[in-house]
JSON list of C-alpha atoms in Angstrom, two decimals:
[
{"chain": "A", "resi": 1, "resn": "MET", "atom": "CA", "xyz": [-21.75, -19.51, 12.46]},
{"chain": "A", "resi": 2, "resn": "TYR", "atom": "CA", "xyz": [-20.37, -19.05, 8.96]},
{"chain": "A", "resi": 3, "resn": "LEU", "atom": "CA", "xyz": [-17.18, -17.55, 7.57]},
{"chain": "A", "resi": 4, "resn": "THR", "atom": "CA", "xyz": [-17.39, -16.08, 4.07]},
{"chain": "A", "resi": 5, "resn": "ARG", "atom": "CA", "xyz": [-14.80, -14.73, 1.63]},
{"chain": "A", "resi": 6, "resn": "PHE", "atom": "CA", "xyz": [-15.63, -12.62, -1.41]},
{"chain": "A", "resi": 7, "resn": "ARG", "atom": "CA", "xyz": [-13.22, -11.01, -3.84]},
{"chain": "A", "resi": 8, "resn": "LEU", "atom": "CA", "xyz": [-14.12, -7.51, -5.01]},
{"chain": "A", "resi": 9, "resn": "ASN", "atom": "CA", "xyz": [-13.50, -6.47, -8.60]},
{"chain": "A", "resi": 10, "resn": "THR", "atom": "CA", "xyz": [-11.67, -3.20, -7.96]},
{"chain": "A", "resi": 11, "resn": "ALA", "atom": "CA", "xyz": [-11.88, -2.26, -11.65]},
{"chain": "A", "resi": 12, "resn": "ARG", "atom": "CA", "xyz": [-15.62, -1.69, -11.28]},
{"chain": "A", "resi": 13, "resn": "ILE", "atom": "CA", "xyz": [-17.09, 1.63, -10.20]},
{"chain": "A", "resi": 14, "resn": "GLY", "atom": "CA", "xyz": [-19.46, -0.12, -7.79]},
{"chain": "A", "resi": 15, "resn": "ALA", "atom": "CA", "xyz": [-16.58, -1.76, -5.96]},
{"chain": "A", "resi": 16, "resn": "ARG", "atom": "CA", "xyz": [-14.65, 1.50, -5.71]},
{"chain": "A", "resi": 17, "resn": "LYS", "atom": "CA", "xyz": [-17.69, 3.26, -4.25]},
{"chain": "A", "resi": 18, "resn": "LEU", "atom": "CA", "xyz": [-18.05, 0.58, -1.60]},
{"chain": "A", "resi": 19, "resn": "LEU", "atom": "CA", "xyz": [-14.35, 0.66, -0.74]},
{"chain": "A", "resi": 20, "resn": "ALA", "atom": "CA", "xyz": [-14.49, 4.44, -0.35]},
{"chain": "A", "resi": 21, "resn": "SER", "atom": "CA", "xyz": [-17.26, 4.34, 2.27]},
{"chain": "A", "resi": 22, "resn": "PRO", "atom": "CA", "xyz": [-17.42, 2.03, 5.32]},
{"chain": "A", "resi": 23, "resn": "GLN", "atom": "CA", "xyz": [-21.03, 3.17, 5.72]},
{"chain": "A", "resi": 24, "resn": "ARG", "atom": "CA", "xyz": [-22.00, 1.92, 2.25]},
{"chain": "A", "resi": 25, "resn": "LEU", "atom": "CA", "xyz": [-20.08, -1.31, 2.66]},
{"chain": "A", "resi": 26, "resn": "HIS", "atom": "CA", "xyz": [-21.69, -1.93, 6.05]},
{"chain": "A", "resi": 27, "resn": "ALA", "atom": "CA", "xyz": [-25.12, -1.51, 4.47]},
{"chain": "A", "resi": 28, "resn": "ALA", "atom": "CA", "xyz": [-24.18, -3.86, 1.63]},
{"chain": "A", "resi": 29, "resn": "VAL", "atom": "CA", "xyz": [-22.97, -6.52, 4.08]},
{"chain": "A", "resi": 30, "resn": "MET", "atom": "CA", "xyz": [-26.10, -6.30, 6.22]},
{"chain": "A", "resi": 31, "resn": "SER", "atom": "CA", "xyz": [-28.26, -6.57, 3.10]},
{"chain": "A", "resi": 32, "resn": "SER", "atom": "CA", "xyz": [-26.85, -10.07, 2.64]},
{"chain": "A", "resi": 33, "resn": "PHE", "atom": "CA", "xyz": [-29.14, -11.45, 5.36]},
{"chain": "A", "resi": 34, "resn": "ALA", "atom": "CA", "xyz": [-32.90, -11.96, 5.34]},
{"chain": "A", "resi": 35, "resn": "ARG", "atom": "CA", "xyz": [-32.83, -11.49, 9.11]},
{"chain": "A", "resi": 36, "resn": "VAL", "atom": "CA", "xyz": [-30.11, -9.46, 10.78]},
{"chain": "A", "resi": 37, "resn": "PRO", "atom": "CA", "xyz": [-29.50, -10.35, 14.44]},
{"chain": "A", "resi": 38, "resn": "GLN", "atom": "CA", "xyz": [-29.87, -7.43, 16.80]},
{"chain": "A", "resi": 39, "resn": "VAL", "atom": "CA", "xyz": [-26.92, -6.40, 18.95]},
{"chain": "A", "resi": 40, "resn": "GLY", "atom": "CA", "xyz": [-27.13, -8.29, 22.22]},
{"chain": "A", "resi": 41, "resn": "GLU", "atom": "CA", "xyz": [-28.89, -11.35, 20.77]},
{"chain": "A", "resi": 42, "resn": "GLY", "atom": "CA", "xyz": [-25.66, -13.33, 20.46]},
{"chain": "A", "resi": 43, "resn": "PRO", "atom": "CA", "xyz": [-22.96, -13.56, 17.79]},
{"chain": "A", "resi": 44, "resn": "ARG", "atom": "CA", "xyz": [-23.03, -10.59, 15.47]},
{"chain": "A", "resi": 45, "resn": "VAL", "atom": "CA", "xyz": [-22.19, -9.93, 11.85]},
{"chain": "A", "resi": 46, "resn": "LEU", "atom": "CA", "xyz": [-18.52, -8.93, 11.55]},
{"chain": "A", "resi": 47, "resn": "TRP", "atom": "CA", "xyz": [-16.62, -7.99, 8.42]},
{"chain": "A", "resi": 48, "resn": "ARG", "atom": "CA", "xyz": [-13.13, -6.98, 7.32]},
{"chain": "A", "resi": 49, "resn": "LEU", "atom": "CA", "xyz": [-11.35, -5.91, 4.16]},
{"chain": "A", "resi": 50, "resn": "ASP", "atom": "CA", "xyz": [-8.01, -7.52, 3.31]},
{"chain": "A", "resi": 51, "resn": "ARG", "atom": "CA", "xyz": [-5.99, -5.82, 0.61]},
{"chain": "A", "resi": 52, "resn": "GLY", "atom": "CA", "xyz": [-3.41, -8.08, -0.99]},
{"chain": "A", "resi": 53, "resn": "GLY", "atom": "CA", "xyz": [-1.03, -7.92, -3.93]},
{"chain": "A", "resi": 54, "resn": "ALA", "atom": "CA", "xyz": [-1.98, -7.80, -7.60]},
{"chain": "A", "resi": 55, "resn": "ALA", "atom": "CA", "xyz": [-4.95, -5.54, -6.80]},
{"chain": "A", "resi": 56, "resn": "GLU", "atom": "CA", "xyz": [-6.66, -8.32, -4.82]},
{"chain": "A", "resi": 57, "resn": "THR", "atom": "CA", "xyz": [-9.16, -7.10, -2.24]},
{"chain": "A", "resi": 58, "resn": "PHE", "atom": "CA", "xyz": [-11.14, -9.63, -0.23]},
{"chain": "A", "resi": 59, "resn": "LEU", "atom": "CA", "xyz": [-14.17, -9.10, 1.98]},
{"chain": "A", "resi": 60, "resn": "TYR", "atom": "CA", "xyz": [-14.40, -11.47, 4.96]},
{"chain": "A", "resi": 61, "resn": "ILE", "atom": "CA", "xyz": [-17.67, -11.90, 6.83]},
{"chain": "A", "resi": 62, "resn": "ALA", "atom": "CA", "xyz": [-18.31, -13.86, 10.03]},
{"chain": "A", "resi": 63, "resn": "SER", "atom": "CA", "xyz": [-22.02, -14.27, 10.65]},
{"chain": "A", "resi": 64, "resn": "PRO", "atom": "CA", "xyz": [-24.54, -16.37, 12.60]},
{"chain": "A", "resi": 65, "resn": "GLY", "atom": "CA", "xyz": [-26.56, -16.86, 9.41]},
{"chain": "A", "resi": 66, "resn": "GLU", "atom": "CA", "xyz": [-25.46, -17.82, 5.91]},
{"chain": "A", "resi": 67, "resn": "PRO", "atom": "CA", "xyz": [-25.16, -14.74, 3.65]},
{"chain": "A", "resi": 68, "resn": "ASP", "atom": "CA", "xyz": [-26.37, -14.29, 0.09]},
{"chain": "A", "resi": 69, "resn": "LEU", "atom": "CA", "xyz": [-23.94, -12.00, -1.75]},
{"chain": "A", "resi": 70, "resn": "THR", "atom": "CA", "xyz": [-25.71, -12.00, -5.10]},
{"chain": "A", "resi": 71, "resn": "HIS", "atom": "CA", "xyz": [-26.10, -8.22, -4.98]},
{"chain": "A", "resi": 72, "resn": "LEU", "atom": "CA", "xyz": [-22.37, -7.77, -4.29]},
{"chain": "A", "resi": 73, "resn": "VAL", "atom": "CA", "xyz": [-21.42, -10.03, -7.19]},
{"chain": "A", "resi": 74, "resn": "GLU", "atom": "CA", "xyz": [-23.62, -7.95, -9.48]},
{"chain": "A", "resi": 75, "resn": "GLN", "atom": "CA", "xyz": [-22.46, -4.60, -8.15]},
{"chain": "A", "resi": 76, "resn": "ALA", "atom": "CA", "xyz": [-18.82, -5.18, -7.32]},
{"chain": "A", "resi": 77, "resn": "GLY", "atom": "CA", "xyz": [-17.73, -8.61, -8.53]},
{"chain": "A", "resi": 78, "resn": "TRP", "atom": "CA", "xyz": [-17.72, -10.73, -11.69]},
{"chain": "A", "resi": 79, "resn": "PRO", "atom": "CA", "xyz": [-21.40, -11.42, -12.52]},
{"chain": "A", "resi": 80, "resn": "GLN", "atom": "CA", "xyz": [-20.64, -14.12, -15.10]},
{"chain": "A", "resi": 81, "resn": "THR", "atom": "CA", "xyz": [-17.87, -16.03, -13.32]},
{"chain": "A", "resi": 82, "resn": "GLY", "atom": "CA", "xyz": [-17.58, -14.74, -9.75]},
{"chain": "A", "resi": 83, "resn": "ARG", "atom": "CA", "xyz": [-19.07, -16.27, -6.62]},
{"chain": "A", "resi": 84, "resn": "TRP", "atom": "CA", "xyz": [-18.27, -16.26, -2.94]},
{"chain": "A", "resi": 85, "resn": "ASP", "atom": "CA", "xyz": [-16.95, -18.95, -0.61]},
{"chain": "A", "resi": 86, "resn": "THR", "atom": "CA", "xyz": [-18.89, -19.69, 2.59]},
{"chain": "A", "resi": 87, "resn": "ARG", "atom": "CA", "xyz": [-17.70, -22.29, 5.11]},
{"chain": "A", "resi": 88, "resn": "ASP", "atom": "CA", "xyz": [-19.30, -23.68, 8.23]},
{"chain": "A", "resi": 89, "resn": "TYR", "atom": "CA", "xyz": [-17.49, -22.01, 11.15]},
{"chain": "A", "resi": 90, "resn": "GLU", "atom": "CA", "xyz": [-18.99, -23.96, 14.06]},
{"chain": "A", "resi": 91, "resn": "SER", "atom": "CA", "xyz": [-16.85, -27.07, 13.67]},
{"chain": "A", "resi": 92, "resn": "PHE", "atom": "CA", "xyz": [-13.66, -24.98, 13.62]},
{"chain": "A", "resi": 93, "resn": "LEU", "atom": "CA", "xyz": [-14.71, -23.00, 16.69]},
{"chain": "A", "resi": 94, "resn": "ALA", "atom": "CA", "xyz": [-15.57, -26.20, 18.55]},
{"chain": "A", "resi": 95, "resn": "ARG", "atom": "CA", "xyz": [-12.05, -27.60, 17.99]},
{"chain": "A", "resi": 96, "resn": "LEU", "atom": "CA", "xyz": [-10.23, -24.69, 19.62]},
{"chain": "A", "resi": 97, "resn": "ALA", "atom": "CA", "xyz": [-8.26, -25.94, 22.61]},
{"chain": "A", "resi": 98, "resn": "LYS", "atom": "CA", "xyz": [-6.05, -24.42, 25.26]},
{"chain": "A", "resi": 99, "resn": "GLY", "atom": "CA", "xyz": [-2.42, -24.35, 24.14]},
{"chain": "A", "resi": 100, "resn": "ASP", "atom": "CA", "xyz": [-3.21, -24.31, 20.41]},
{"chain": "A", "resi": 101, "resn": "GLN", "atom": "CA", "xyz": [-1.08, -21.89, 18.40]},
{"chain": "A", "resi": 102, "resn": "TRP", "atom": "CA", "xyz": [-2.38, -20.00, 15.37]},
{"chain": "A", "resi": 103, "resn": "ALA", "atom": "CA", "xyz": [-1.42, -17.20, 13.05]},
{"chain": "A", "resi": 104, "resn": "PHE", "atom": "CA", "xyz": [-3.97, -14.41, 13.29]},
{"chain": "A", "resi": 105, "resn": "ARG", "atom": "CA", "xyz": [-5.12, -11.25, 11.57]},
{"chain": "A", "resi": 106, "resn": "LEU", "atom": "CA", "xyz": [-7.23, -8.51, 13.12]},
{"chain": "A", "resi": 107, "resn": "THR", "atom": "CA", "xyz": [-8.25, -5.08, 11.87]},
{"chain": "A", "resi": 108, "resn": "ALA", "atom": "CA", "xyz": [-9.19, -2.92, 14.83]},
{"chain": "A", "resi": 109, "resn": "ASN", "atom": "CA", "xyz": [-9.82, 0.60, 16.09]},
{"chain": "A", "resi": 110, "resn": "PRO", "atom": "CA", "xyz": [-7.36, 0.98, 19.02]},
{"chain": "A", "resi": 111, "resn": "VAL", "atom": "CA", "xyz": [-8.54, 3.79, 21.29]},
{"chain": "A", "resi": 112, "resn": "HIS", "atom": "CA", "xyz": [-8.15, 5.06, 24.82]},
{"chain": "A", "resi": 113, "resn": "SER", "atom": "CA", "xyz": [-9.91, 7.59, 27.03]},
{"chain": "A", "resi": 114, "resn": "ILE", "atom": "CA", "xyz": [-8.11, 10.81, 27.99]},
{"chain": "A", "resi": 115, "resn": "ARG", "atom": "CA", "xyz": [-8.81, 14.17, 29.60]},
{"chain": "A", "resi": 116, "resn": "ARG", "atom": "CA", "xyz": [-6.63, 17.20, 30.11]},
{"chain": "A", "resi": 117, "resn": "SER", "atom": "CA", "xyz": [-7.89, 17.96, 33.62]},
{"chain": "A", "resi": 118, "resn": "SER", "atom": "CA", "xyz": [-10.04, 16.36, 36.31]},
{"chain": "A", "resi": 119, "resn": "GLU", "atom": "CA", "xyz": [-12.81, 18.86, 35.56]},
{"chain": "A", "resi": 120, "resn": "GLU", "atom": "CA", "xyz": [-13.16, 17.79, 31.93]},
{"chain": "A", "resi": 121, "resn": "PRO", "atom": "CA", "xyz": [-15.11, 14.73, 30.75]},
{"chain": "A", "resi": 122, "resn": "THR", "atom": "CA", "xyz": [-13.09, 11.90, 29.25]},
{"chain": "A", "resi": 123, "resn": "LYS", "atom": "CA", "xyz": [-12.70, 11.78, 25.49]},
{"chain": "A", "resi": 124, "resn": "VAL", "atom": "CA", "xyz": [-12.17, 8.68, 23.37]},
{"chain": "A", "resi": 125, "resn": "THR", "atom": "CA", "xyz": [-9.01, 9.16, 21.29]},
{"chain": "A", "resi": 126, "resn": "ALA", "atom": "CA", "xyz": [-7.27, 6.90, 18.80]},
{"chain": "A", "resi": 127, "resn": "HIS", "atom": "CA", "xyz": [-3.84, 5.44, 19.44]},
{"chain": "A", "resi": 128, "resn": "VAL", "atom": "CA", "xyz": [-1.67, 6.60, 16.55]},
{"chain": "A", "resi": 129, "resn": "GLY", "atom": "CA", "xyz": [1.79, 5.19, 17.35]},
{"chain": "A", "resi": 130, "resn": "ARG", "atom": "CA", "xyz": [2.63, 1.54, 16.73]},
{"chain": "A", "resi": 131, "resn": "ARG", "atom": "CA", "xyz": [3.96, 1.10, 20.24]},
{"chain": "A", "resi": 132, "resn": "HIS", "atom": "CA", "xyz": [0.65, 2.20, 21.78]},
{"chain": "A", "resi": 133, "resn": "GLN", "atom": "CA", "xyz": [-1.41, 0.35, 19.19]},
{"chain": "A", "resi": 134, "resn": "SER", "atom": "CA", "xyz": [0.37, -2.91, 19.97]},
{"chain": "A", "resi": 135, "resn": "GLY", "atom": "CA", "xyz": [0.01, -2.12, 23.67]},
{"chain": "A", "resi": 136, "resn": "TRP", "atom": "CA", "xyz": [-3.76, -1.82, 23.17]},
{"chain": "A", "resi": 137, "resn": "LEU", "atom": "CA", "xyz": [-3.89, -5.38, 21.81]},
{"chain": "A", "resi": 138, "resn": "LEU", "atom": "CA", "xyz": [-1.64, -6.76, 24.53]},
{"chain": "A", "resi": 139, "resn": "THR", "atom": "CA", "xyz": [-3.89, -5.15, 27.14]},
{"chain": "A", "resi": 140, "resn": "HIS", "atom": "CA", "xyz": [-6.96, -6.90, 25.69]},
{"chain": "A", "resi": 141, "resn": "GLN", "atom": "CA", "xyz": [-5.45, -10.32, 25.02]},
{"chain": "A", "resi": 142, "resn": "GLU", "atom": "CA", "xyz": [-6.09, -12.01, 28.38]},
{"chain": "A", "resi": 143, "resn": "LYS", "atom": "CA", "xyz": [-9.80, -11.21, 28.45]},
{"chain": "A", "resi": 144, "resn": "ALA", "atom": "CA", "xyz": [-10.06, -12.15, 24.76]},
{"chain": "A", "resi": 145, "resn": "GLY", "atom": "CA", "xyz": [-8.80, -15.67, 25.44]},
{"chain": "A", "resi": 146, "resn": "PHE", "atom": "CA", "xyz": [-5.30, -15.63, 23.95]},
{"chain": "A", "resi": 147, "resn": "ARG", "atom": "CA", "xyz": [-1.76, -14.40, 24.41]},
{"chain": "A", "resi": 148, "resn": "VAL", "atom": "CA", "xyz": [0.48, -13.05, 21.66]},
{"chain": "A", "resi": 149, "resn": "ILE", "atom": "CA", "xyz": [3.50, -15.34, 21.42]},
{"chain": "A", "resi": 150, "resn": "GLU", "atom": "CA", "xyz": [6.84, -13.85, 22.42]},
{"chain": "A", "resi": 151, "resn": "THR", "atom": "CA", "xyz": [9.77, -13.98, 20.01]},
{"chain": "A", "resi": 152, "resn": "SER", "atom": "CA", "xyz": [12.45, -16.48, 20.99]},
{"chain": "A", "resi": 153, "resn": "GLN", "atom": "CA", "xyz": [15.39, -14.94, 22.85]},
{"chain": "A", "resi": 154, "resn": "GLU", "atom": "CA", "xyz": [17.92, -15.55, 20.06]},
{"chain": "A", "resi": 155, "resn": "ARG", "atom": "CA", "xyz": [15.76, -13.63, 17.56]},
{"chain": "A", "resi": 156, "resn": "ARG", "atom": "CA", "xyz": [15.24, -10.52, 19.68]},
{"chain": "A", "resi": 157, "resn": "LEU", "atom": "CA", "xyz": [17.09, -7.50, 18.37]},
{"chain": "A", "resi": 158, "resn": "LEU", "atom": "CA", "xyz": [16.12, -4.85, 20.91]},
{"chain": "A", "resi": 159, "resn": "PRO", "atom": "CA", "xyz": [17.76, -4.21, 24.28]},
{"chain": "A", "resi": 160, "resn": "GLU", "atom": "CA", "xyz": [15.84, -5.76, 27.18]},
{"chain": "A", "resi": 161, "resn": "ASP", "atom": "CA", "xyz": [14.43, -2.45, 28.45]},
{"chain": "A", "resi": 162, "resn": "GLU", "atom": "CA", "xyz": [13.21, -1.40, 24.99]},
{"chain": "A", "resi": 163, "resn": "GLN", "atom": "CA", "xyz": [11.57, -4.59, 23.75]},
{"chain": "A", "resi": 164, "resn": "TYR", "atom": "CA", "xyz": [8.06, -3.21, 24.15]},
{"chain": "A", "resi": 165, "resn": "ALA", "atom": "CA", "xyz": [8.54, -0.92, 21.15]},
{"chain": "A", "resi": 166, "resn": "LEU", "atom": "CA", "xyz": [8.07, -2.40, 17.70]},
{"chain": "A", "resi": 167, "resn": "THR", "atom": "CA", "xyz": [10.71, -2.05, 15.00]},
{"chain": "A", "resi": 168, "resn": "PRO", "atom": "CA", "xyz": [10.81, -3.33, 11.40]},
{"chain": "A", "resi": 169, "resn": "LYS", "atom": "CA", "xyz": [13.50, -5.86, 12.36]},
{"chain": "A", "resi": 170, "resn": "GLY", "atom": "CA", "xyz": [11.84, -7.57, 15.30]},
{"chain": "A", "resi": 171, "resn": "ASP", "atom": "CA", "xyz": [10.78, -7.18, 18.90]},
{"chain": "A", "resi": 172, "resn": "ARG", "atom": "CA", "xyz": [9.60, -9.03, 21.95]},
{"chain": "A", "resi": 173, "resn": "TYR", "atom": "CA", "xyz": [6.33, -10.24, 20.40]},
{"chain": "A", "resi": 174, "resn": "GLU", "atom": "CA", "xyz": [5.51, -12.00, 17.16]},
{"chain": "A", "resi": 175, "resn": "LEU", "atom": "CA", "xyz": [3.29, -9.12, 16.13]},
{"chain": "A", "resi": 176, "resn": "VAL", "atom": "CA", "xyz": [3.26, -6.71, 13.20]},
{"chain": "A", "resi": 177, "resn": "VAL", "atom": "CA", "xyz": [1.15, -3.55, 13.06]},
{"chain": "A", "resi": 178, "resn": "HIS", "atom": "CA", "xyz": [0.48, -2.20, 9.58]},
{"chain": "A", "resi": 179, "resn": "GLU", "atom": "CA", "xyz": [-2.11, -0.64, 7.23]},
{"chain": "A", "resi": 180, "resn": "GLN", "atom": "CA", "xyz": [-2.96, 2.33, 9.41]},
{"chain": "A", "resi": 181, "resn": "ARG", "atom": "CA", "xyz": [-5.88, 4.15, 7.81]},
{"chain": "A", "resi": 182, "resn": "GLN", "atom": "CA", "xyz": [-7.78, 7.32, 8.60]},
{"chain": "A", "resi": 183, "resn": "LEU", "atom": "CA", "xyz": [-11.45, 6.89, 7.71]},
{"chain": "A", "resi": 184, "resn": "SER", "atom": "CA", "xyz": [-13.92, 9.74, 7.51]},
{"chain": "A", "resi": 185, "resn": "PHE", "atom": "CA", "xyz": [-17.52, 9.45, 6.39]},
{"chain": "A", "resi": 186, "resn": "THR", "atom": "CA", "xyz": [-20.93, 10.92, 7.12]},
{"chain": "A", "resi": 187, "resn": "LYS", "atom": "CA", "xyz": [-23.77, 8.82, 8.46]},
{"chain": "A", "resi": 188, "resn": "ALA", "atom": "CA", "xyz": [-27.24, 9.30, 7.04]},
{"chain": "A", "resi": 189, "resn": "GLY", "atom": "CA", "xyz": [-29.06, 12.16, 8.71]},
{"chain": "A", "resi": 190, "resn": "GLN", "atom": "CA", "xyz": [-25.95, 13.58, 10.37]},
{"chain": "A", "resi": 191, "resn": "ARG", "atom": "CA", "xyz": [-23.76, 16.51, 9.36]},
{"chain": "A", "resi": 192, "resn": "LYS", "atom": "CA", "xyz": [-20.74, 15.83, 11.52]},
{"chain": "A", "resi": 193, "resn": "PRO", "atom": "CA", "xyz": [-18.47, 13.21, 9.92]},
{"chain": "A", "resi": 194, "resn": "VAL", "atom": "CA", "xyz": [-17.42, 10.04, 11.70]},
{"chain": "A", "resi": 195, "resn": "THR", "atom": "CA", "xyz": [-13.64, 9.66, 11.87]},
{"chain": "A", "resi": 196, "resn": "LEU", "atom": "CA", "xyz": [-11.82, 6.43, 12.67]},
{"chain": "A", "resi": 197, "resn": "THR", "atom": "CA", "xyz": [-8.23, 5.26, 12.84]},
{"chain": "A", "resi": 198, "resn": "THR", "atom": "CA", "xyz": [-7.86, 1.60, 11.95]},
{"chain": "A", "resi": 199, "resn": "VAL", "atom": "CA", "xyz": [-4.83, -0.68, 11.89]},
{"chain": "A", "resi": 200, "resn": "THR", "atom": "CA", "xyz": [-4.24, -4.30, 11.00]},
{"chain": "A", "resi": 201, "resn": "PHE", "atom": "CA", "xyz": [-2.44, -6.70, 13.33]},
{"chain": "A", "resi": 202, "resn": "ASP", "atom": "CA", "xyz": [-0.72, -9.82, 12.03]},
{"chain": "A", "resi": 203, "resn": "GLY", "atom": "CA", "xyz": [0.94, -12.23, 14.43]},
{"chain": "A", "resi": 204, "resn": "ARG", "atom": "CA", "xyz": [0.92, -15.53, 16.27]},
{"chain": "A", "resi": 205, "resn": "LEU", "atom": "CA", "xyz": [-1.11, -16.38, 19.34]},
{"chain": "A", "resi": 206, "resn": "GLU", "atom": "CA", "xyz": [-1.63, -19.16, 21.84]},
{"chain": "A", "resi": 207, "resn": "VAL", "atom": "CA", "xyz": [-5.10, -20.04, 23.05]},
{"chain": "A", "resi": 208, "resn": "THR", "atom": "CA", "xyz": [-5.41, -19.50, 26.81]},
{"chain": "A", "resi": 209, "resn": "ASP", "atom": "CA", "xyz": [-9.21, -19.65, 27.21]},
{"chain": "A", "resi": 210, "resn": "PRO", "atom": "CA", "xyz": [-11.07, -21.39, 24.35]},
{"chain": "A", "resi": 211, "resn": "ASP", "atom": "CA", "xyz": [-14.51, -20.13, 25.41]},
{"chain": "A", "resi": 212, "resn": "ALA", "atom": "CA", "xyz": [-13.32, -16.53, 25.63]},
{"chain": "A", "resi": 213, "resn": "LEU", "atom": "CA", "xyz": [-11.57, -16.79, 22.27]},
{"chain": "A", "resi": 214, "resn": "ARG", "atom": "CA", "xyz": [-14.69, -18.24, 20.67]},
{"chain": "A", "resi": 215, "resn": "ARG", "atom": "CA", "xyz": [-16.59, -15.21, 21.93]},
{"chain": "A", "resi": 216, "resn": "THR", "atom": "CA", "xyz": [-13.89, -12.91, 20.51]},
{"chain": "A", "resi": 217, "resn": "LEU", "atom": "CA", "xyz": [-14.11, -14.58, 17.11]},
{"chain": "A", "resi": 218, "resn": "THR", "atom": "CA", "xyz": [-17.92, -14.35, 16.99]},
{"chain": "A", "resi": 219, "resn": "HIS", "atom": "CA", "xyz": [-18.58, -11.05, 18.79]},
{"chain": "A", "resi": 220, "resn": "GLY", "atom": "CA", "xyz": [-15.51, -9.05, 17.72]},
{"chain": "A", "resi": 221, "resn": "LEU", "atom": "CA", "xyz": [-12.76, -7.18, 19.54]},
{"chain": "A", "resi": 222, "resn": "GLY", "atom": "CA", "xyz": [-12.79, -3.46, 20.21]},
{"chain": "A", "resi": 223, "resn": "ARG", "atom": "CA", "xyz": [-14.94, -0.68, 18.80]},
{"chain": "A", "resi": 224, "resn": "ALA", "atom": "CA", "xyz": [-16.27, 0.28, 15.34]},
{"chain": "A", "resi": 225, "resn": "LYS", "atom": "CA", "xyz": [-17.41, -3.26, 14.50]},
{"chain": "A", "resi": 226, "resn": "ALA", "atom": "CA", "xyz": [-20.02, -1.94, 12.07]},
{"chain": "A", "resi": 227, "resn": "TYR", "atom": "CA", "xyz": [-17.27, -0.33, 10.01]},
{"chain": "A", "resi": 228, "resn": "GLY", "atom": "CA", "xyz": [-14.90, -3.22, 9.34]},
{"chain": "A", "resi": 229, "resn": "CYS", "atom": "CA", "xyz": [-13.18, -3.52, 12.71]},
{"chain": "A", "resi": 230, "resn": "GLY", "atom": "CA", "xyz": [-13.11, -6.32, 15.28]},
{"chain": "A", "resi": 231, "resn": "LEU", "atom": "CA", "xyz": [-13.04, -9.44, 13.10]},
{"chain": "A", "resi": 232, "resn": "MET", "atom": "CA", "xyz": [-10.15, -11.71, 14.04]},
{"chain": "A", "resi": 233, "resn": "THR", "atom": "CA", "xyz": [-9.40, -14.71, 11.84]},
{"chain": "A", "resi": 234, "resn": "LEU", "atom": "CA", "xyz": [-7.03, -17.60, 12.53]},
{"chain": "A", "resi": 235, "resn": "ALA", "atom": "CA", "xyz": [-4.85, -19.65, 10.19]},
{"chain": "A", "resi": 236, "resn": "VAL", "atom": "CA", "xyz": [-2.51, -22.60, 10.56]},
{"chain": "A", "resi": 237, "resn": "VAL", "atom": "CA", "xyz": [0.94, -21.45, 11.66]}
]
């Protein structure tokens, strides 16, 4: 496994076109590999956009093979001075241990299935409120091999029976939900547009099942993985 970071030059038309279309960016990412693993073969190619200050936009890619981003440098980077940074990911994954604590970031597509009556088929619908979006992550954490760390008692600002809801000042969990985006694009050969709601989670976690977390980091979490969702990355707290 490899983890790659590439900075996009947002002043270039090519970069802006890629940022405007998850479908185009997905195709550009997959073009970085001579052989793309098929879904079900094992770890998959995952990617995520991180938008920072000073117009910095980074593309992160986790992949079973090492990517070649020459085409992205030429189209959306700095052809004379820009490169990309690829690191071996296997050694990091192998060191994960139960009880470890990490800061994490995840962009995901939190959804749930609903229906208005028992006669209707279920419909997949996006969570749009921060309370339900955070609840989606908390529901998935055990199977994904981690738990979101709870805020220490002295730092909690919400009454005990309301601590599940997030507020700007603090809450029960060390978790922030931000960057909600509504994406709409048309896939090749289809007329009906694809619509997605994505959010970014930042927080702190504790490893509860290293093997399950390794699978989460290499296979992704949630839906819409082809369109920039599901890649969780860890950093030193």
